[in-house]
mmCIF file of C-alpha atoms in Angstrom:
data_model
loop_
_atom_site.group_PDB
_atom_site.id
_atom_site.type_symbol
_atom_site.label_atom_id
_atom_site.label_comp_id
_atom_site.label_asym_id
_atom_site.label_seq_id
_atom_site.Cartn_x
_atom_site.Cartn_y
_atom_site.Cartn_z
ATOM 1 C CA MET B 1 0.007 -0.007 -0.001
ATOM 2 C CA ASN B 2 1.175 3.462 -0.670
ATOM 3 C CA ARG B 3 1.499 6.240 1.893
ATOM 4 C CA ILE B 4 -1.717 8.049 0.831
ATOM 5 C CA VAL B 5 -3.857 4.957 1.303
ATOM 6 C CA LEU B 6 -2.246 4.264 4.700
ATOM 7 C CA ARG B 7 -2.833 7.883 5.775
ATOM 8 C CA GLN B 8 -6.498 7.637 4.711
ATOM 9 C CA ILE B 9 -6.925 4.407 6.664
ATOM 10 C CA HIS B 10 -5.329 6.061 9.687
ATOM 11 C CA VAL B 11 -7.646 9.094 9.499
ATOM 12 C CA ILE B 12 -10.720 6.870 9.093
ATOM 13 C CA SER B 13 -9.622 4.779 12.064
ATOM 14 C CA LEU B 14 -9.269 7.888 14.200
ATOM 15 C CA LEU B 15 -12.736 9.055 13.155
ATOM 16 C CA VAL B 16 -14.262 5.697 13.988
ATOM 17 C CA VAL B 17 -12.634 5.692 17.435
ATOM 18 C CA ALA B 18 -13.861 9.249 18.071
ATOM 19 C CA LEU B 19 -17.398 8.404 16.991
ATOM 20 C CA LEU B 20 -17.463 5.253 19.117
ATOM 21 C CA SER B 21 -16.311 7.286 22.108
ATOM 22 C CA ILE B 22 -19.041 9.877 21.577
ATOM 23 C CA TYR B 23 -21.628 7.113 21.130
ATOM 24 C CA ALA B 24 -20.474 5.360 24.305
ATOM 25 C CA ASP B 25 -20.760 8.611 26.300
ATOM 26 C CA ALA B 26 -24.223 9.323 24.885
ATOM 27 C CA THR B 27 -25.525 5.864 25.618
ATOM 28 C CA ALA B 28 -23.830 5.377 28.977
ATOM 29 C CA GLY B 29 -26.559 4.632 31.457
ATOM 30 C CA VAL B 30 -27.241 5.633 34.990
ATOM 31 C CA THR B 31 -25.760 3.383 37.659
ATOM 32 C CA VAL B 32 -27.959 2.813 40.683
ATOM 33 C CA GLU B 33 -25.722 3.554 43.622
ATOM 34 C CA LYS B 34 -26.250 3.290 47.365
ATOM 35 C CA ILE B 35 -26.839 6.631 49.040
ATOM 36 C CA SER B 36 -26.300 7.290 52.721
ATOM 37 C CA GLU B 37 -28.925 8.848 54.969
ATOM 38 C CA ALA B 38 -26.779 11.958 55.364
ATOM 39 C CA ALA B 39 -26.275 12.371 51.618
ATOM 40 C CA LEU B 40 -29.971 11.891 50.885
ATOM 41 C CA ASP B 41 -30.954 14.316 53.633
ATOM 42 C CA GLU B 42 -28.515 16.826 52.148
ATOM 43 C CA LEU B 43 -30.134 16.462 48.719
ATOM 44 C CA ILE B 44 -33.689 16.667 50.030
ATOM 45 C CA TYR B 45 -33.279 19.356 52.653
ATOM 46 C CA SER B 46 -30.956 21.642 50.751
ATOM 47 C CA ASP B 47 -32.484 25.115 50.602
ATOM 48 C CA GLN B 48 -30.712 25.946 47.353
ATOM 49 C CA LYS B 49 -33.146 24.488 44.835
ATOM 50 C CA LYS B 50 -36.358 22.780 43.964
ATOM 51 C CA LEU B 51 -36.148 19.022 43.853
ATOM 52 C CA VAL B 52 -38.515 16.195 42.880
ATOM 53 C CA VAL B 53 -37.852 12.764 44.367
ATOM 54 C CA THR B 54 -39.608 9.653 43.145
ATOM 55 C CA PHE B 55 -39.593 6.626 45.450
ATOM 56 C CA MET B 56 -39.911 3.309 43.642
ATOM 57 C CA ALA B 57 -39.207 -0.428 43.668
ATOM 58 C CA ALA B 58 -38.359 -2.956 40.967
ATOM 59 C CA TRP B 59 -41.377 -5.097 41.918
ATOM 60 C CA CYS B 60 -43.803 -2.180 41.604
ATOM 61 C CA GLY B 61 -45.571 -2.226 38.222
ATOM 62 C CA PRO B 62 -46.936 1.333 38.503
ATOM 63 C CA CYS B 63 -43.462 2.591 39.399
ATOM 64 C CA ILE B 64 -41.994 1.062 36.273
ATOM 65 C CA ASP B 65 -44.892 2.301 34.135
ATOM 66 C CA GLU B 66 -44.296 5.869 35.336
ATOM 67 C CA LEU B 67 -40.526 5.940 34.749
ATOM 68 C CA PRO B 68 -40.602 6.601 30.969
ATOM 69 C CA ALA B 69 -42.822 9.659 31.500
ATOM 70 C CA LEU B 70 -40.563 10.992 34.246
ATOM 71 C CA ASN B 71 -37.508 10.388 32.084
ATOM 72 C CA LYS B 72 -39.068 12.239 29.149
ATOM 73 C CA LEU B 73 -40.083 15.162 31.374
ATOM 74 C CA HIS B 74 -36.612 15.254 32.936
ATOM 75 C CA GLN B 75 -35.133 15.632 29.447
ATOM 76 C CA LYS B 76 -37.693 18.309 28.596
ATOM 77 C CA TYR B 77 -37.320 20.440 31.722
ATOM 78 C CA SER B 78 -33.839 19.795 33.208
ATOM 79 C CA ALA B 79 -32.425 22.876 31.488
ATOM 80 C CA LYS B 80 -35.199 24.905 33.162
ATOM 81 C CA GLY B 81 -34.269 23.807 36.668
ATOM 82 C CA PHE B 82 -36.139 20.517 36.966
ATOM 83 C CA ASN B 83 -34.040 18.474 39.400
ATOM 84 C CA LEU B 84 -35.251 14.879 39.623
ATOM 85 C CA ILE B 85 -33.814 11.886 41.470
ATOM 86 C CA GLY B 86 -35.102 8.388 41.951
ATOM 87 C CA ILE B 87 -34.850 6.410 45.183
ATOM 88 C CA SER B 88 -35.147 2.648 45.124
ATOM 89 C CA ILE B 89 -36.536 1.073 48.285
ATOM 90 C CA ASP B 90 -35.888 -2.500 47.164
ATOM 91 C CA LEU B 91 -34.743 -4.926 49.861
ATOM 92 C CA GLU B 92 -32.262 -6.584 47.488
ATOM 93 C CA GLY B 93 -30.049 -3.525 47.017
ATOM 94 C CA PRO B 94 -29.106 -1.463 43.985
ATOM 95 C CA GLN B 95 -28.929 -4.485 41.674
ATOM 96 C CA ALA B 96 -32.730 -4.953 41.880
ATOM 97 C CA MET B 97 -33.496 -1.687 40.065
ATOM 98 C CA GLN B 98 -30.446 -1.587 37.730
ATOM 99 C CA PRO B 99 -31.853 -3.804 34.905
ATOM 100 C CA ILE B 100 -34.985 -1.636 34.715
ATOM 101 C CA ILE B 101 -32.995 1.599 34.670
ATOM 102 C CA ASP B 102 -30.822 0.147 31.882
ATOM 103 C CA LYS B 103 -33.778 -1.165 29.823
ATOM 104 C CA LEU B 104 -35.674 2.147 30.041
ATOM 105 C CA LYS B 105 -32.511 4.227 29.452
ATOM 106 C CA ILE B 106 -33.213 6.445 32.443
ATOM 107 C CA GLY B 107 -31.203 9.674 32.365
ATOM 108 C CA PHE B 108 -31.757 11.061 35.847
ATOM 109 C CA PRO B 109 -29.853 9.932 38.947
ATOM 110 C CA VAL B 110 -31.262 6.892 40.722
ATOM 111 C CA TYR B 111 -30.039 5.828 44.153
ATOM 112 C CA TRP B 112 -30.731 2.905 46.415
ATOM 113 C CA TYR B 113 -31.685 3.701 49.997
ATOM 114 C CA GLY B 114 -33.623 0.610 50.888
ATOM 115 C CA GLU B 115 -36.685 -0.022 52.979
ATOM 116 C CA THR B 116 -35.594 2.357 55.775
ATOM 117 C CA ALA B 117 -36.790 5.196 53.514
ATOM 118 C CA ILE B 118 -40.376 4.078 54.094
ATOM 119 C CA GLN B 119 -40.506 5.230 57.683
ATOM 120 C CA LYS B 120 -37.952 8.028 57.462
ATOM 121 C CA TYR B 121 -39.741 9.840 54.617
ATOM 122 C CA SER B 122 -43.304 8.731 55.464
ATOM 123 C CA ILE B 123 -43.737 6.694 52.262
ATOM 124 C CA PHE B 124 -47.235 5.229 52.454
ATOM 125 C CA ALA B 125 -47.571 4.188 48.805
ATOM 126 C CA ILE B 126 -45.347 3.772 45.785
ATOM 127 C CA PRO B 127 -44.700 5.230 43.436
ATOM 128 C CA MET B 128 -44.496 8.277 45.662
ATOM 129 C CA ILE B 129 -43.240 11.588 44.387
ATOM 130 C CA ILE B 130 -42.221 14.217 46.890
ATOM 131 C CA TRP B 131 -41.854 17.830 45.870
ATOM 132 C CA VAL B 132 -39.183 19.750 47.770
ATOM 133 C CA GLN B 133 -38.823 23.512 47.769
ATOM 134 C CA ASP B 134 -36.551 25.626 49.944
ATOM 135 C CA GLY B 135 -35.407 22.623 51.976
ATOM 136 C CA ARG B 136 -38.851 21.331 52.899
ATOM 137 C CA ILE B 137 -41.295 18.828 51.482
ATOM 138 C CA VAL B 138 -44.225 20.790 50.074
ATOM 139 C CA GLU B 139 -46.262 17.965 48.580
ATOM 140 C CA ARG B 140 -46.536 14.189 48.420
ATOM 141 C CA LEU B 141 -48.026 12.634 45.323
ATOM 142 C CA PRO B 142 -48.817 8.914 45.785
ATOM 143 C CA GLY B 143 -49.630 6.586 42.933
ATOM 144 C CA ARG B 144 -48.904 6.495 39.231
ATOM 145 C CA ARG B 145 -49.590 9.614 37.205
ATOM 146 C CA SER B 146 -49.916 10.188 33.460
ATOM 147 C CA GLU B 147 -47.268 12.084 31.572
ATOM 148 C CA LYS B 148 -49.790 14.879 30.923
ATOM 149 C CA GLU B 149 -50.597 15.248 34.631
ATOM 150 C CA LEU B 150 -46.918 15.159 35.600
ATOM 151 C CA ASP B 151 -46.068 17.747 32.924
ATOM 152 C CA LYS B 152 -48.715 20.085 34.320
ATOM 153 C CA LYS B 153 -47.455 19.632 37.908
ATOM 154 C CA ILE B 154 -43.833 20.184 36.892
ATOM 155 C CA ARG B 155 -44.655 23.339 34.967
ATOM 156 C CA LYS B 156 -46.532 24.682 37.981
ATOM 157 C CA PHE B 157 -43.717 23.656 40.348
ATOM 158 C CA LEU B 158 -41.116 25.417 38.177
ATOM 159 C CA ASP B 159 -43.346 28.482 37.648
ATOM 160 C CA LEU B 160 -43.221 28.025 33.858
#
């Protein structure tokens, strides 16, 4: 092979590697990680922002049904200050929720806190969404909601 052909192959190879790297970053999923009580309290009770927290479990059909809508709305409103996190209360640990998060390509942070969240945060149904403003819980929304209803609530919460 001559030098020109080798140079072209080299340039194409570099482009392929760059594109694969960009693709890998774009498709990298969320890893469900354990969160400590102190870290979760810091997120929830921070007076610096508005936050929406959805409590869920891998065995909860309505929780799983609601996740695509929440994910879509997170993508739609994150640039406008919509801060959303998920909290898994599964007994089995982070690995219980991970396959679901991967399959649905969830783009917002999801943490595992376990069943102790039920009492600590007064979770009486799941899915349960809590709305936090200025470091205090201002609303609890139990049960599955439609994307349209969630969109309306988020817009109101963000004053859009």
